[in-house]
């Protein structure tokens, strides 16, 4: 990198720090201000922040590795989560906002009662804040280290770095993120996320254009990449025209079908949990939460997918013998971007890294503060004390994430580990919203059981399952047996607890009929209509994504068919949205009573 490139990076770091510190006054009032922005986020800011936090510096490297090793169809490893994210829009976004919680762990003591619910809340908070969250921070730092190494950033300053210098430079950037996220809370995170997302997207598009132009354009790239690879790398689905499994598919049948039919609903975010809950809970109202979720899906799947895939395909052509396919992305940047442009793109990757790490820091700290410190140590703490605790927790999470980075080796491998240890409890998390019989023992068993089974089948040599699809299936099956058994041998939640939850959230479905009768309140959700909306949204989102990909990669049949599907989905969704829901009566409960019941 040239001095002008370093100047661009430096100016960006200063601007991010200044903006974060400027917003610190918004986060000092209370725990709600610090972790959910006083529940005042507009939809466009919340949705963009959700997209920014899923776009880290590891993401383009991860996709370069996936496409290089498994073909475009390998992206179903993360595309499949789009189904859950669409379910989140129409079924869960409004439920989360009505629950008025700070973290998804807090929901456990609204939905369940007694000592088991408290244990579940503490266990969930610890698992999410420490091992799961810190592993995620660690592999984001690993990707940053790979970029620093591939771009020879230290060498451009005349310094020959050792391994420790590389990782400590990344930890140093993380400390910078810690400063503004620790002072400004979620307001600082989401506001910087907004600018960081579009900067990162700009960088991805610039790299894609430069890379494709270098090989002579799309018409040259497509036949070249197909000739070089031994598998059907350009297929979106590893299935032949006769609906048979492609012999040249880059992924196995069991893994592919596990992505499509299993992974999205058995994962720990099946109901939109995790960092997304923060944004949904922080939205101004239910309608804003729903729009935020839609914006995230469009940005994440339709817009961002193809620049990354194009760069991954070019890397295969330009570096056919590259042993670590994940390094193809930064190598293309270094080899083909001129000064100034290189500085802007490096800054965009740095922005992507900072947006994800800042979210992980704030999210992990919210569990430690709200669900461990306040709940079990200082329930009567003043708001100023809790904000201070949140800032201290941010430091703890950052330190633990940095430690995890020292033990990470491969981005894609760690990504799969994160999925594996979060697999299993998804069905329980969905059913708890719609069936009274799910109890705290069932969710606790599913959470801990899934974590243990996923971890052991991933890293313990004797019982390790290499085939990823089979690993997900085994984890889900064992976890299901465990939680169903736990639910059947333990008593259900008390009527008082169930009534309180129903009054607050008002979910639909036959699973709450007794609560509807006992409270005299009808649900404010039309579940059947929402499921139809999810189906239409799936047609729209995936149709739009594959239409762009089909036309871009010279697959006109795929493009036109996908476009027709997308238009059909949009028309169906528009028709469904025109059907106005009949206002739900609230017999015996006026507005003030309803507020008091919460």
mmCIF file with all atom_site columns, N, CA, C and O in Angstrom, residues 103-106 108 118-133 363-364 366-373 376 447:
data_model
loop_
_atom_site.group_PDB
_atom_site.id
_atom_site.type_symbol
_atom_site.label_atom_id
_atom_site.label_alt_id
_atom_site.label_comp_id
_atom_site.label_asym_id
_atom_site.label_entity_id
_atom_site.label_seq_id
_atom_site.pdbx_PDB_ins_code
_atom_site.Cartn_x
_atom_site.Cartn_y
_atom_site.Cartn_z
_atom_site.occupancy
_atom_site.B_iso_or_equiv
_atom_site.pdbx_formal_charge
_atom_site.auth_seq_id
_atom_site.auth_comp_id
_atom_site.auth_asym_id
_atom_site.auth_atom_id
_atom_site.pdbx_PDB_model_num
ATOM 1   N N  . UNK A 1 103 ? -32.698 -8.636  25.657 1.00 0.00 ? 103 UNK A N  1
ATOM 2   C CA . UNK A 1 103 ? -32.015 -9.755  25.019 1.00 0.00 ? 103 UNK A CA 1
ATOM 3   C C  . UNK A 1 103 ? -32.990 -10.917 24.868 1.00 0.00 ? 103 UNK A C  1
ATOM 4   O O  . UNK A 1 103 ? -33.995 -11.000 25.574 1.00 0.00 ? 103 UNK A O  1
ATOM 5   N N  . UNK A 1 104 ? -32.688 -11.837 23.940 1.00 0.00 ? 104 UNK A N  1
ATOM 6   C CA . UNK A 1 104 ? -33.562 -12.998 23.782 1.00 0.00 ? 104 UNK A CA 1
ATOM 7   C C  . UNK A 1 104 ? -33.492 -13.917 25.000 1.00 0.00 ? 104 UNK A C  1
ATOM 8   O O  . UNK A 1 104 ? -34.438 -14.664 25.281 1.00 0.00 ? 104 UNK A O  1
ATOM 9   N N  . UNK A 1 105 ? -32.388 -13.867 25.768 1.00 0.00 ? 105 UNK A N  1
ATOM 10  C CA . UNK A 1 105 ? -32.319 -14.656 26.996 1.00 0.00 ? 105 UNK A CA 1
ATOM 11  C C  . UNK A 1 105 ? -33.340 -14.160 28.022 1.00 0.00 ? 105 UNK A C  1
ATOM 12  O O  . UNK A 1 105 ? -33.885 -14.943 28.808 1.00 0.00 ? 105 UNK A O  1
ATOM 13  N N  . UNK A 1 106 ? -33.616 -12.872 28.020 1.00 0.00 ? 106 UNK A N  1
ATOM 14  C CA . UNK A 1 106 ? -34.596 -12.305 28.949 1.00 0.00 ? 106 UNK A CA 1
ATOM 15  C C  . UNK A 1 106 ? -35.989 -12.863 28.692 1.00 0.00 ? 106 UNK A C  1
ATOM 16  O O  . UNK A 1 106 ? -36.805 -12.984 29.616 1.00 0.00 ? 106 UNK A O  1
ATOM 17  N N  . UNK A 1 108 ? -36.849 -15.801 28.291 1.00 0.00 ? 108 UNK A N  1
ATOM 18  C CA . UNK A 1 108 ? -37.085 -17.079 28.971 1.00 0.00 ? 108 UNK A CA 1
ATOM 19  C C  . UNK A 1 108 ? -37.867 -16.901 30.269 1.00 0.00 ? 108 UNK A C  1
ATOM 20  O O  . UNK A 1 108 ? -38.716 -17.733 30.595 1.00 0.00 ? 108 UNK A O  1
ATOM 21  N N  . UNK A 1 118 ? -34.886 -19.475 35.533 1.00 0.00 ? 118 UNK A N  1
ATOM 22  C CA . UNK A 1 118 ? -33.728 -18.655 35.900 1.00 0.00 ? 118 UNK A CA 1
ATOM 23  C C  . UNK A 1 118 ? -32.424 -19.329 35.476 1.00 0.00 ? 118 UNK A C  1
ATOM 24  O O  . UNK A 1 118 ? -31.507 -18.671 34.961 1.00 0.00 ? 118 UNK A O  1
ATOM 25  N N  . UNK A 1 119 ? -32.355 -20.647 35.688 1.00 0.00 ? 119 UNK A N  1
ATOM 26  C CA . UNK A 1 119 ? -31.155 -21.384 35.261 1.00 0.00 ? 119 UNK A CA 1
ATOM 27  C C  . UNK A 1 119 ? -31.003 -21.316 33.745 1.00 0.00 ? 119 UNK A C  1
ATOM 28  O O  . UNK A 1 119 ? -29.899 -21.126 33.217 1.00 0.00 ? 119 UNK A O  1
ATOM 29  N N  . UNK A 1 120 ? -32.114 -21.471 33.042 1.00 0.00 ? 120 UNK A N  1
ATOM 30  C CA . UNK A 1 120 ? -32.079 -21.389 31.581 1.00 0.00 ? 120 UNK A CA 1
ATOM 31  C C  . UNK A 1 120 ? -31.580 -20.028 31.126 1.00 0.00 ? 120 UNK A C  1
ATOM 32  O O  . UNK A 1 120 ? -30.737 -19.925 30.228 1.00 0.00 ? 120 UNK A O  1
ATOM 33  N N  . UNK A 1 121 ? -32.089 -18.967 31.745 1.00 0.00 ? 121 UNK A N  1
ATOM 34  C CA . UNK A 1 121 ? -31.668 -17.620 31.349 1.00 0.00 ? 121 UNK A CA 1
ATOM 35  C C  . UNK A 1 121 ? -30.171 -17.420 31.570 1.00 0.00 ? 121 UNK A C  1
ATOM 36  O O  . UNK A 1 121 ? -29.468 -16.908 30.686 1.00 0.00 ? 121 UNK A O  1
ATOM 37  N N  . UNK A 1 122 ? -29.675 -17.843 32.724 1.00 0.00 ? 122 UNK A N  1
ATOM 38  C CA . UNK A 1 122 ? -28.254 -17.685 33.005 1.00 0.00 ? 122 UNK A CA 1
ATOM 39  C C  . UNK A 1 122 ? -27.388 -18.533 32.089 1.00 0.00 ? 122 UNK A C  1
ATOM 40  O O  . UNK A 1 122 ? -26.348 -18.077 31.589 1.00 0.00 ? 122 UNK A O  1
ATOM 41  N N  . UNK A 1 123 ? -27.798 -19.777 31.851 1.00 0.00 ? 123 UNK A N  1
ATOM 42  C CA . UNK A 1 123 ? -27.033 -20.679 30.978 1.00 0.00 ? 123 UNK A CA 1
ATOM 43  C C  . UNK A 1 123 ? -26.991 -20.140 29.555 1.00 0.00 ? 123 UNK A C  1
ATOM 44  O O  . UNK A 1 123 ? -25.944 -20.129 28.901 1.00 0.00 ? 123 UNK A O  1
ATOM 45  N N  . UNK A 1 124 ? -28.150 -19.715 29.065 1.00 0.00 ? 124 UNK A N  1
ATOM 46  C CA . UNK A 1 124 ? -28.237 -19.191 27.704 1.00 0.00 ? 124 UNK A CA 1
ATOM 47  C C  . UNK A 1 124 ? -27.382 -17.937 27.546 1.00 0.00 ? 124 UNK A C  1
ATOM 48  O O  . UNK A 1 124 ? -26.660 -17.780 26.540 1.00 0.00 ? 124 UNK A O  1
ATOM 49  N N  . UNK A 1 125 ? -27.452 -17.067 28.528 1.00 0.00 ? 125 UNK A N  1
ATOM 50  C CA . UNK A 1 125 ? -26.662 -15.838 28.469 1.00 0.00 ? 125 UNK A CA 1
ATOM 51  C C  . UNK A 1 125 ? -25.170 -16.148 28.429 1.00 0.00 ? 125 UNK A C  1
ATOM 52  O O  . UNK A 1 125 ? -24.414 -15.545 27.661 1.00 0.00 ? 125 UNK A O  1
ATOM 53  N N  . UNK A 1 126 ? -24.738 -17.099 29.256 1.00 0.00 ? 126 UNK A N  1
ATOM 54  C CA . UNK A 1 126 ? -23.320 -17.449 29.288 1.00 0.00 ? 126 UNK A CA 1
ATOM 55  C C  . UNK A 1 126 ? -22.878 -18.093 27.971 1.00 0.00 ? 126 UNK A C  1
ATOM 56  O O  . UNK A 1 126 ? -21.842 -17.717 27.407 1.00 0.00 ? 126 UNK A O  1
ATOM 57  N N  . UNK A 1 127 ? -23.649 -19.062 27.472 1.00 0.00 ? 127 UNK A N  1
ATOM 58  C CA . UNK A 1 127 ? -23.276 -19.748 26.226 1.00 0.00 ? 127 UNK A CA 1
ATOM 59  C C  . UNK A 1 127 ? -23.193 -18.772 25.063 1.00 0.00 ? 127 UNK A C  1
ATOM 60  O O  . UNK A 1 127 ? -22.263 -18.826 24.253 1.00 0.00 ? 127 UNK A O  1
ATOM 61  N N  . UNK A 1 128 ? -24.172 -17.870 24.970 1.00 0.00 ? 128 UNK A N  1
ATOM 62  C CA . UNK A 1 128 ? -24.178 -16.937 23.850 1.00 0.00 ? 128 UNK A CA 1
ATOM 63  C C  . UNK A 1 128 ? -23.105 -15.863 23.992 1.00 0.00 ? 128 UNK A C  1
ATOM 64  O O  . UNK A 1 128 ? -22.481 -15.475 23.011 1.00 0.00 ? 128 UNK A O  1
ATOM 65  N N  . UNK A 1 129 ? -22.888 -15.379 25.214 1.00 0.00 ? 129 UNK A N  1
ATOM 66  C CA . UNK A 1 129 ? -21.951 -14.269 25.418 1.00 0.00 ? 129 UNK A CA 1
ATOM 67  C C  . UNK A 1 129 ? -20.502 -14.716 25.338 1.00 0.00 ? 129 UNK A C  1
ATOM 68  O O  . UNK A 1 129 ? -19.645 -13.975 24.851 1.00 0.00 ? 129 UNK A O  1
ATOM 69  N N  . UNK A 1 130 ? -20.220 -15.912 25.841 1.00 0.00 ? 130 UNK A N  1
ATOM 70  C CA . UNK A 1 130 ? -18.815 -16.323 25.956 1.00 0.00 ? 130 UNK A CA 1
ATOM 71  C C  . UNK A 1 130 ? -18.392 -17.294 24.851 1.00 0.00 ? 130 UNK A C  1
ATOM 72  O O  . UNK A 1 130 ? -17.764 -16.864 23.877 1.00 0.00 ? 130 UNK A O  1
ATOM 73  N N  . UNK A 1 131 ? -18.721 -18.591 24.908 1.00 0.00 ? 131 UNK A N  1
ATOM 74  C CA . UNK A 1 131 ? -18.151 -19.472 23.890 1.00 0.00 ? 131 UNK A CA 1
ATOM 75  C C  . UNK A 1 131 ? -18.633 -19.167 22.469 1.00 0.00 ? 131 UNK A C  1
ATOM 76  O O  . UNK A 1 131 ? -17.817 -19.019 21.547 1.00 0.00 ? 131 UNK A O  1
ATOM 77  N N  . UNK A 1 132 ? -19.948 -19.044 22.262 1.00 0.00 ? 132 UNK A N  1
ATOM 78  C CA . UNK A 1 132 ? -20.461 -18.865 20.904 1.00 0.00 ? 132 UNK A CA 1
ATOM 79  C C  . UNK A 1 132 ? -20.053 -17.499 20.342 1.00 0.00 ? 132 UNK A C  1
ATOM 80  O O  . UNK A 1 132 ? -19.537 -17.395 19.221 1.00 0.00 ? 132 UNK A O  1
ATOM 81  N N  . UNK A 1 133 ? -20.276 -16.449 21.091 1.00 0.00 ? 133 UNK A N  1
ATOM 82  C CA . UNK A 1 133 ? -19.962 -15.106 20.610 1.00 0.00 ? 133 UNK A CA 1
ATOM 83  C C  . UNK A 1 133 ? -18.463 -14.891 20.438 1.00 0.00 ? 133 UNK A C  1
ATOM 84  O O  . UNK A 1 133 ? -18.017 -14.303 19.445 1.00 0.00 ? 133 UNK A O  1
ATOM 85  N N  . UNK A 1 363 ? -23.535 -7.043  21.752 1.00 0.00 ? 363 UNK A N  1
ATOM 86  C CA . UNK A 1 363 ? -24.482 -8.145  21.959 1.00 0.00 ? 363 UNK A CA 1
ATOM 87  C C  . UNK A 1 363 ? -24.041 -9.028  23.129 1.00 0.00 ? 363 UNK A C  1
ATOM 88  O O  . UNK A 1 363 ? -24.827 -9.344  24.015 1.00 0.00 ? 363 UNK A O  1
ATOM 89  N N  . UNK A 1 364 ? -22.760 -9.417  23.139 1.00 0.00 ? 364 UNK A N  1
ATOM 90  C CA . UNK A 1 364 ? -22.258 -10.242 24.231 1.00 0.00 ? 364 UNK A CA 1
ATOM 91  C C  . UNK A 1 364 ? -22.338 -9.523  25.569 1.00 0.00 ? 364 UNK A C  1
ATOM 92  O O  . UNK A 1 364 ? -22.708 -10.113 26.595 1.00 0.00 ? 364 UNK A O  1
ATOM 93  N N  . UNK A 1 366 ? -24.488 -7.317  26.410 1.00 0.00 ? 366 UNK A N  1
ATOM 94  C CA . UNK A 1 366 ? -25.892 -7.217  26.842 1.00 0.00 ? 366 UNK A CA 1
ATOM 95  C C  . UNK A 1 366 ? -26.296 -8.443  27.654 1.00 0.00 ? 366 UNK A C  1
ATOM 96  O O  . UNK A 1 366 ? -27.047 -8.327  28.633 1.00 0.00 ? 366 UNK A O  1
ATOM 97  N N  . UNK A 1 367 ? -25.822 -9.619  27.272 1.00 0.00 ? 367 UNK A N  1
ATOM 98  C CA . UNK A 1 367 ? -26.106 -10.829 28.050 1.00 0.00 ? 367 UNK A CA 1
ATOM 99  C C  . UNK A 1 367 ? -25.439 -10.763 29.422 1.00 0.00 ? 367 UNK A C  1
ATOM 100 O O  . UNK A 1 367 ? -26.061 -11.054 30.450 1.00 0.00 ? 367 UNK A O  1
ATOM 101 N N  . UNK A 1 368 ? -24.154 -10.419 29.427 1.00 0.00 ? 368 UNK A N  1
ATOM 102 C CA . UNK A 1 368 ? -23.424 -10.387 30.697 1.00 0.00 ? 368 UNK A CA 1
ATOM 103 C C  . UNK A 1 368 ? -24.021 -9.379  31.666 1.00 0.00 ? 368 UNK A C  1
ATOM 104 O O  . UNK A 1 368 ? -24.071 -9.615  32.873 1.00 0.00 ? 368 UNK A O  1
ATOM 105 N N  . UNK A 1 369 ? -24.501 -8.255  31.138 1.00 0.00 ? 369 UNK A N  1
ATOM 106 C CA . UNK A 1 369 ? -25.027 -7.200  32.002 1.00 0.00 ? 369 UNK A CA 1
ATOM 107 C C  . UNK A 1 369 ? -26.481 -7.445  32.391 1.00 0.00 ? 369 UNK A C  1
ATOM 108 O O  . UNK A 1 369 ? -26.839 -7.460  33.579 1.00 0.00 ? 369 UNK A O  1
ATOM 109 N N  . UNK A 1 370 ? -27.335 -7.638  31.382 1.00 0.00 ? 370 UNK A N  1
ATOM 110 C CA . UNK A 1 370 ? -28.772 -7.741  31.635 1.00 0.00 ? 370 UNK A CA 1
ATOM 111 C C  . UNK A 1 370 ? -29.176 -9.084  32.235 1.00 0.00 ? 370 UNK A C  1
ATOM 112 O O  . UNK A 1 370 ? -30.029 -9.139  33.126 1.00 0.00 ? 370 UNK A O  1
ATOM 113 N N  . UNK A 1 371 ? -28.557 -10.163 31.757 1.00 0.00 ? 371 UNK A N  1
ATOM 114 C CA . UNK A 1 371 ? -29.026 -11.499 32.120 1.00 0.00 ? 371 UNK A CA 1
ATOM 115 C C  . UNK A 1 371 ? -28.174 -12.207 33.165 1.00 0.00 ? 371 UNK A C  1
ATOM 116 O O  . UNK A 1 371 ? -28.585 -13.241 33.676 1.00 0.00 ? 371 UNK A O  1
ATOM 117 N N  . UNK A 1 372 ? -27.005 -11.674 33.457 1.00 0.00 ? 372 UNK A N  1
ATOM 118 C CA . UNK A 1 372 ? -26.181 -12.261 34.511 1.00 0.00 ? 372 UNK A CA 1
ATOM 119 C C  . UNK A 1 372 ? -25.972 -11.274 35.659 1.00 0.00 ? 372 UNK A C  1
ATOM 120 O O  . UNK A 1 372 ? -26.360 -11.535 36.793 1.00 0.00 ? 372 UNK A O  1
ATOM 121 N N  . UNK A 1 373 ? -25.390 -10.106 35.356 1.00 0.00 ? 373 UNK A N  1
ATOM 122 C CA . UNK A 1 373 ? -25.068 -9.149  36.418 1.00 0.00 ? 373 UNK A CA 1
ATOM 123 C C  . UNK A 1 373 ? -26.330 -8.613  37.097 1.00 0.00 ? 373 UNK A C  1
ATOM 124 O O  . UNK A 1 373 ? -26.497 -8.728  38.326 1.00 0.00 ? 373 UNK A O  1
ATOM 125 N N  . UNK A 1 376 ? -28.781 -11.739 38.477 1.00 0.00 ? 376 UNK A N  1
ATOM 126 C CA . UNK A 1 376 ? -28.344 -12.623 39.554 1.00 0.00 ? 376 UNK A CA 1
ATOM 127 C C  . UNK A 1 376 ? -27.449 -11.956 40.596 1.00 0.00 ? 376 UNK A C  1
ATOM 128 O O  . UNK A 1 376 ? -27.308 -12.462 41.702 1.00 0.00 ? 376 UNK A O  1
ATOM 129 N N  . UNK A 1 447 ? -30.891 -26.515 24.409 1.00 0.00 ? 447 UNK A N  1
ATOM 130 C CA . UNK A 1 447 ? -29.765 -25.584 24.269 1.00 0.00 ? 447 UNK A CA 1
ATOM 131 C C  . UNK A 1 447 ? -28.446 -26.248 24.653 1.00 0.00 ? 447 UNK A C  1
ATOM 132 O O  . UNK A 1 447 ? -27.473 -26.225 23.885 1.00 0.00 ? 447 UNK A O  1
#
